Amino acid sequence: MSHHYSGPDFGFPHGDARLDLTDLYAFPKPGGAGTSTLIMNVHPSASVNPPGLTAADPFAPDALYELKIDTDGDAIADIAYRVRFSASEGGKLTATLRRVEGIQAAGTGDGGQAIVEGAPVSMGREARVTDAGDYRFFAGWRSDPFFFDTQGALNNLQFTGDDFFADKDVCSIAIEVPNSELGHQNLGLWARTLHDVGGKWIQADRGARPQQAVFLTGAENADYLAGEPADDARFVAVFAHSLQHSGGYTPQDANLVARRLLPDILPYDPKRPACFPDNGRTLTDDAVDVFLPILTNGKVTGDKVGPHSDLLGEFPYLGPPHKADS
């Protein structure tokens, strides 16, 4: 999995698929200098434990979906984009996008400057895009762009090239944002979901680099998902221990590799072409083939699966959802 099924036993954080962060993407707008596309995917359409379909409502109204941006390299957010969703009324939802800076960005809350209010959420094949000044916004069901042989991963990394996600959907939040709003060139990005529990926001999931949380955190998974990148040094030993078992690393080498993987932040310079893991992540980057050699110390180099062919040539770039095909 990418960051799919990051809850206990390949389940969902807080037991709610709508809170499950799956992937984070960041890349310059194709052919559009001065603009970036940020995509946060959540809520897989199918679960693996137990097998079956997840909820029809794409987003939870008692949740907060947040993109964090560090502009000065201290692993603390200086800018945040926050998205809240209405409750479903007759199968229809709307979204509100807000932006905060400074101390507020590093904190927790659903306030901030409103960029988009009452944007329609896409439930079918049509991508309903909302324009707001120099911003563009999309939220709704889409074809999951992640590609991976999940069953091979569960079968001791014996890969056959069977793409579990080829016919799966996901819920996407996509923002087209002017680079001038992102602060500086060398950024650090991550995403998180929060759940309103008794009037208090509780972090349910977070991540930036795909697959790390699922394969490396073990018994510390809950603490990791509830944590902050600025505190990720405390998980170096956890990652190193997992790497020793999965890849046969020496303790010293495992520690060095773990330190390169943390903090869990996606580096992004909007003035350079995107390519995972060095700069952002595009929808066709093979993140699995980057991570597997790290996980296995070079013993496994790929899962024999490639990018999907249903991507769009324009914003929001993700293909129409499969479940809307009928």
Short mmCIF file of C-alpha atoms in Angstrom, two decimals:
data_model
loop_
_atom_site.label_atom_id
_atom_site.label_comp_id
_atom_site.label_asym_id
_atom_site.label_seq_id
_atom_site.Cartn_x
_atom_site.Cartn_y
_atom_site.Cartn_z
CA MET A 1 0.00 0.00 0.00
CA SER A 2 1.03 3.63 -0.32
CA HIS A 3 -0.33 5.21 2.84
CA HIS A 4 -3.60 3.32 2.31
CA TYR A 5 -4.84 1.26 5.26
CA SER A 6 -2.54 2.96 7.74
CA GLY A 7 -4.68 2.01 10.73
CA PRO A 8 -4.26 -1.11 12.88
CA ASP A 9 -3.96 -4.44 10.98
CA PHE A 10 -4.28 -2.74 7.56
CA GLY A 11 -7.48 -1.07 8.68
CA PHE A 12 -8.44 2.59 8.87
CA PRO A 13 -7.41 5.28 11.37
CA HIS A 14 -10.11 5.71 13.99
CA GLY A 15 -11.99 2.96 12.13
CA ASP A 16 -13.18 5.44 9.46
CA ALA A 17 -12.08 5.07 5.82
CA ARG A 18 -12.85 8.75 5.22
CA LEU A 19 -9.99 9.68 7.58
CA ASP A 20 -7.45 7.46 5.83
CA LEU A 21 -4.81 9.54 4.03
CA THR A 22 -3.62 7.61 0.98
CA ASP A 23 -1.26 9.82 -1.05
CA LEU A 24 0.20 13.29 -1.38
CA TYR A 25 1.28 14.77 -4.73
CA ALA A 26 2.92 18.07 -5.63
CA PHE A 27 4.02 19.17 -9.10
CA PRO A 28 4.21 22.31 -11.26
CA LYS A 29 1.19 22.90 -13.45
CA PRO A 30 1.95 21.37 -16.87
CA GLY A 31 2.61 24.25 -19.24
CA GLY A 32 1.73 26.79 -16.58
CA ALA A 33 4.74 28.58 -15.14
CA GLY A 34 4.16 30.10 -11.72
CA THR A 35 1.48 27.63 -10.56
CA SER A 36 1.59 24.36 -8.63
CA THR A 37 -0.87 21.52 -8.14
CA LEU A 38 -1.20 19.99 -4.68
CA ILE A 39 -3.28 16.81 -4.33
CA MET A 40 -4.26 15.07 -1.12
CA ASN A 41 -6.01 11.73 -1.57
CA VAL A 42 -8.05 10.04 1.16
CA HIS A 43 -10.73 7.38 1.62
CA PRO A 44 -9.99 4.26 -0.44
CA SER A 45 -13.13 2.84 -2.06
CA ALA A 46 -12.27 -0.70 -0.94
CA SER A 47 -10.86 -2.16 2.26
CA VAL A 48 -8.56 -5.16 2.61
CA ASN A 49 -9.29 -6.05 6.25
CA PRO A 50 -12.04 -7.00 6.10
CA PRO A 51 -12.48 -7.10 2.30
CA GLY A 52 -15.33 -4.99 0.95
CA LEU A 53 -16.49 -1.55 -0.08
CA THR A 54 -16.20 1.53 2.10
CA ALA A 55 -18.68 4.37 2.74
CA ALA A 56 -20.44 6.11 -0.15
CA ASP A 57 -20.00 9.58 1.40
CA PRO A 58 -16.58 10.78 0.22
CA PHE A 59 -15.61 13.02 3.15
CA ALA A 60 -16.58 13.22 6.81
CA PRO A 61 -18.33 16.44 7.95
CA ASP A 62 -16.77 16.06 11.41
CA ALA A 63 -13.27 15.92 9.96
CA LEU A 64 -10.63 18.43 8.91
CA TYR A 65 -8.41 17.75 5.88
CA GLU A 66 -5.19 19.70 5.94
CA LEU A 67 -2.14 20.34 3.75
CA LYS A 68 0.87 21.61 5.69
CA ILE A 69 3.75 23.58 4.18
CA ASP A 70 7.09 24.25 5.88
CA THR A 71 8.94 27.16 4.26
CA ASP A 72 12.09 27.38 6.41
CA GLY A 73 13.25 23.80 6.94
CA ASP A 74 12.34 23.35 10.61
CA ALA A 75 9.62 20.71 9.95
CA ILE A 76 6.98 23.03 11.41
CA ALA A 77 4.18 24.34 9.19
CA ASP A 78 4.30 28.01 8.16
CA ILE A 79 1.34 27.75 5.77
CA ALA A 80 -1.66 25.43 5.92
CA TYR A 81 -4.63 24.79 3.64
CA ARG A 82 -7.68 23.45 5.49
CA VAL A 83 -10.75 21.85 3.96
CA ARG A 84 -14.08 21.21 5.71
CA PHE A 85 -17.09 19.49 4.18
CA SER A 86 -20.80 19.87 4.76
CA ALA A 87 -23.01 16.99 5.78
CA SER A 88 -24.62 15.15 2.88
CA GLU A 89 -27.99 16.53 1.84
CA GLY A 90 -29.72 14.46 -0.78
CA GLY A 91 -26.39 12.98 -1.79
CA LYS A 92 -24.79 16.42 -2.27
CA LEU A 93 -21.89 17.92 -0.34
CA THR A 94 -20.02 21.22 -0.45
CA ALA A 95 -16.48 22.17 0.57
CA THR A 96 -14.80 25.19 2.12
CA LEU A 97 -11.07 25.84 1.63
CA ARG A 98 -9.19 28.10 4.04
CA ARG A 99 -5.59 29.31 4.24
CA VAL A 100 -3.63 30.18 7.39
CA GLU A 101 -0.06 31.34 8.02
CA GLY A 102 2.39 31.56 10.89
CA ILE A 103 1.54 30.23 14.32
CA GLN A 104 -1.97 29.32 13.22
CA ALA A 105 -0.59 27.10 10.46
CA ALA A 106 1.41 25.11 12.97
CA GLY A 107 -1.58 24.71 15.25
CA THR A 108 -4.90 22.93 15.10
CA GLY A 109 -8.21 24.49 14.14
CA ASP A 110 -10.56 25.09 11.24
CA GLY A 111 -10.26 28.86 10.99
CA GLY A 112 -8.41 30.93 8.41
CA GLN A 113 -8.92 33.05 5.31
CA ALA A 114 -11.65 31.59 3.11
CA ILE A 115 -10.36 30.89 -0.41
CA VAL A 116 -13.34 28.84 -1.59
CA GLU A 117 -16.74 28.49 0.07
CA GLY A 118 -19.62 26.20 -0.89
CA ALA A 119 -17.71 24.42 -3.66
CA PRO A 120 -19.64 21.42 -5.04
CA VAL A 121 -18.16 17.99 -4.35
CA SER A 122 -17.98 15.68 -7.38
CA MET A 123 -19.87 12.44 -6.87
CA GLY A 124 -19.84 11.19 -10.48
CA ARG A 125 -17.61 11.13 -13.55
CA GLU A 126 -17.65 14.87 -14.18
CA ALA A 127 -14.88 16.79 -12.41
CA ARG A 128 -16.62 19.84 -10.94
CA VAL A 129 -13.88 22.45 -10.63
CA THR A 130 -14.29 25.72 -8.73
CA ASP A 131 -12.31 28.82 -9.75
CA ALA A 132 -11.51 31.43 -7.11
CA GLY A 133 -9.17 34.18 -8.25
CA ASP A 134 -5.79 32.59 -9.00
CA TYR A 135 -6.84 29.36 -7.29
CA ARG A 136 -8.63 26.31 -8.66
CA PHE A 137 -10.19 23.72 -6.37
CA PHE A 138 -11.58 20.22 -6.75
CA ALA A 139 -12.92 17.67 -4.28
CA GLY A 140 -14.64 14.37 -4.94
CA TRP A 141 -14.43 10.78 -6.09
CA ARG A 142 -11.70 9.95 -8.62
CA SER A 143 -9.89 6.93 -10.02
CA ASP A 144 -7.08 6.06 -7.60
CA PRO A 145 -3.78 6.92 -9.38
CA PHE A 146 -1.69 4.75 -7.04
CA PHE A 147 -0.41 1.50 -8.55
CA PHE A 148 0.82 -1.48 -6.55
CA ASP A 149 0.61 -5.26 -6.27
CA THR A 150 -0.95 -5.30 -2.81
CA GLN A 151 -1.49 -9.05 -2.65
CA GLY A 152 2.14 -9.58 -3.54
CA ALA A 153 3.14 -7.36 -0.65
CA LEU A 154 0.99 -9.43 1.71
CA ASN A 155 2.56 -12.60 0.28
CA ASN A 156 6.09 -11.95 1.54
CA LEU A 157 6.84 -9.51 -1.30
CA GLN A 158 6.26 -12.16 -3.98
CA PHE A 159 5.05 -9.82 -6.73
CA THR A 160 3.18 -10.93 -9.86
CA GLY A 161 2.35 -7.51 -11.34
CA ASP A 162 -1.33 -7.64 -10.35
CA ASP A 163 -2.34 -4.02 -9.73
CA PHE A 164 -4.82 -4.05 -6.85
CA PHE A 165 -5.67 -0.39 -7.48
CA ALA A 166 -6.36 -0.60 -11.22
CA ASP A 167 -10.15 -0.53 -10.67
CA LYS A 168 -10.26 1.29 -7.33
CA ASP A 169 -11.39 4.81 -6.48
CA VAL A 170 -10.27 7.38 -3.98
CA CYS A 171 -11.45 10.78 -2.76
CA SER A 172 -9.29 13.66 -3.91
CA ILE A 173 -8.71 17.21 -2.75
CA ALA A 174 -6.82 19.09 -5.45
CA ILE A 175 -5.68 22.71 -5.27
CA GLU A 176 -4.08 24.74 -8.04
CA VAL A 177 -2.17 27.46 -6.22
CA PRO A 178 0.07 30.34 -7.37
CA ASN A 179 3.68 29.70 -6.39
CA SER A 180 3.75 33.20 -4.90
CA GLU A 181 1.37 31.87 -2.22
CA LEU A 182 3.78 29.09 -1.26
CA GLY A 183 6.44 31.34 0.21
CA HIS A 184 9.83 30.03 -0.87
CA GLN A 185 11.39 27.61 -3.35
CA ASN A 186 12.53 24.83 -1.01
CA LEU A 187 9.38 23.62 0.71
CA GLY A 188 8.46 20.68 2.89
CA LEU A 189 4.94 19.26 2.51
CA TRP A 190 2.79 16.80 4.40
CA ALA A 191 -0.92 16.12 4.83
CA ARG A 192 -3.10 15.08 7.73
CA THR A 193 -6.66 14.33 8.73
CA LEU A 194 -8.24 15.30 12.03
CA HIS A 195 -11.40 14.03 13.70
CA ASP A 196 -13.72 16.06 15.94
CA VAL A 197 -13.96 14.02 19.14
CA GLY A 198 -16.10 15.65 21.80
CA GLY A 199 -15.39 19.13 20.47
CA LYS A 200 -11.62 18.59 20.27
CA TRP A 201 -9.61 18.01 17.09
CA ILE A 202 -7.70 14.73 17.27
CA GLN A 203 -5.17 13.89 14.54
CA ALA A 204 -6.16 10.61 12.88
CA ASP A 205 -3.59 10.25 10.10
CA ARG A 206 -0.61 12.06 8.60
CA GLY A 207 2.10 11.44 6.07
CA ALA A 208 4.04 12.60 3.04
CA ARG A 209 6.34 9.85 1.74
CA PRO A 210 4.37 6.82 0.56
CA GLN A 211 4.54 3.39 2.26
CA GLN A 212 6.77 4.28 5.20
CA ALA A 213 4.07 4.32 7.86
CA VAL A 214 2.50 1.06 6.71
CA PHE A 215 5.69 -1.00 6.52
CA LEU A 216 8.02 0.50 9.11
CA THR A 217 6.16 1.71 12.20
CA GLY A 218 4.95 -1.62 13.64
CA ALA A 219 3.65 -1.35 17.19
CA GLU A 220 4.37 2.39 17.19
CA ASN A 221 1.92 3.00 14.34
CA ALA A 222 -0.70 4.90 16.38
CA ASP A 223 1.88 7.20 17.97
CA TYR A 224 3.45 7.85 14.58
CA LEU A 225 0.17 8.78 12.90
CA ALA A 226 -0.69 11.12 15.78
CA GLY A 227 2.75 12.75 15.72
CA GLU A 228 4.35 15.75 14.05
CA PRO A 229 7.28 15.72 11.57
CA ALA A 230 9.28 17.97 13.90
CA ASP A 231 9.29 15.13 16.44
CA ASP A 232 10.04 12.29 14.01
CA ALA A 233 13.56 11.75 15.35
CA ARG A 234 11.95 9.69 18.11
CA PHE A 235 10.92 7.11 15.50
CA VAL A 236 14.40 6.55 14.04
CA ALA A 237 14.94 3.51 16.27
CA VAL A 238 11.53 2.09 15.28
CA PHE A 239 12.26 2.49 11.57
CA ALA A 240 15.77 1.09 12.00
CA HIS A 241 14.47 -1.99 13.80
CA SER A 242 11.99 -2.68 10.98
CA LEU A 243 14.68 -2.17 8.33
CA GLN A 244 16.99 -4.69 10.03
CA HIS A 245 14.27 -7.32 9.74
CA SER A 246 12.97 -6.43 6.27
CA GLY A 247 16.31 -5.79 4.59
CA GLY A 248 18.95 -7.47 6.70
CA TYR A 249 20.69 -4.17 7.38
CA THR A 250 23.32 -3.92 10.06
CA PRO A 251 22.16 -1.83 13.03
CA GLN A 252 24.45 1.00 11.94
CA ASP A 253 23.26 1.02 8.33
CA ALA A 254 19.62 0.68 9.36
CA ASN A 255 20.00 3.73 11.56
CA LEU A 256 21.51 5.76 8.71
CA VAL A 257 18.70 4.78 6.31
CA ALA A 258 16.02 5.54 8.91
CA ARG A 259 17.45 9.01 9.42
CA ARG A 260 17.23 9.66 5.67
CA LEU A 261 13.54 8.70 5.69
CA LEU A 262 12.65 11.04 8.55
CA PRO A 263 11.16 13.51 9.14
CA ASP A 264 8.23 12.33 7.02
CA ILE A 265 8.12 15.34 4.70
CA LEU A 266 7.92 15.63 0.91
CA PRO A 267 10.52 18.10 -0.44
CA TYR A 268 9.22 20.40 -3.16
CA ASP A 269 10.73 23.22 -5.18
CA PRO A 270 8.03 24.55 -7.55
CA LYS A 271 10.66 26.00 -9.87
CA ARG A 272 12.08 22.56 -10.69
CA PRO A 273 10.47 19.60 -12.50
CA ALA A 274 8.78 17.22 -10.06
CA CYS A 275 10.19 13.74 -9.58
CA PHE A 276 9.80 11.56 -6.49
CA PRO A 277 11.59 11.28 -4.09
CA ASP A 278 13.82 14.31 -4.67
CA ASN A 279 11.28 16.95 -5.63
CA GLY A 280 7.55 16.58 -5.15
CA ARG A 281 5.66 13.69 -6.71
CA THR A 282 3.74 13.35 -9.96
CA LEU A 283 0.80 11.03 -10.56
CA THR A 284 2.98 8.69 -12.63
CA ASP A 285 6.06 8.53 -10.38
CA ASP A 286 6.73 4.92 -9.35
CA ALA A 287 7.03 5.47 -5.61
CA VAL A 288 6.86 1.72 -4.95
CA ASP A 289 9.97 1.03 -7.00
CA VAL A 290 11.74 3.75 -5.02
CA PHE A 291 10.73 2.35 -1.63
CA LEU A 292 11.05 -1.41 -2.14
CA PRO A 293 14.85 -1.38 -2.65
CA ILE A 294 15.12 0.65 0.56
CA LEU A 295 12.82 -1.69 2.49
CA THR A 296 14.65 -4.82 1.30
CA ASN A 297 18.21 -3.47 1.05
CA GLY A 298 18.16 -3.98 -2.71
CA LYS A 299 16.82 -7.54 -2.66
CA VAL A 300 13.50 -6.51 -4.26
CA THR A 301 13.61 -3.73 -6.83
CA GLY A 302 10.00 -3.47 -8.03
CA ASP A 303 6.49 -4.91 -8.08
CA LYS A 304 6.09 -5.17 -11.89
CA VAL A 305 3.25 -2.61 -11.93
CA GLY A 306 3.21 0.68 -13.86
CA PRO A 307 1.20 3.94 -13.93
CA HIS A 308 -2.48 4.08 -14.81
CA SER A 309 -3.64 5.21 -18.24
CA ASP A 310 -6.84 7.05 -17.26
CA LEU A 311 -5.24 10.30 -16.08
CA LEU A 312 -6.61 13.58 -17.48
CA GLY A 313 -4.56 16.18 -19.32
CA GLU A 314 -6.03 19.04 -17.31
CA PHE A 315 -6.87 19.90 -13.71
CA PRO A 316 -7.58 17.92 -11.54
CA TYR A 317 -5.63 15.38 -13.66
CA LEU A 318 -7.07 12.32 -11.92
CA GLY A 319 -9.29 10.04 -14.01
CA PRO A 320 -13.04 9.64 -13.51
CA PRO A 321 -14.14 7.20 -10.81
CA HIS A 322 -14.74 3.57 -11.78
CA LYS A 323 -17.86 3.19 -9.68
CA ALA A 324 -19.54 5.87 -11.80
CA ASP A 325 -18.97 3.89 -15.00
CA SER A 326 -22.36 2.19 -14.92
#
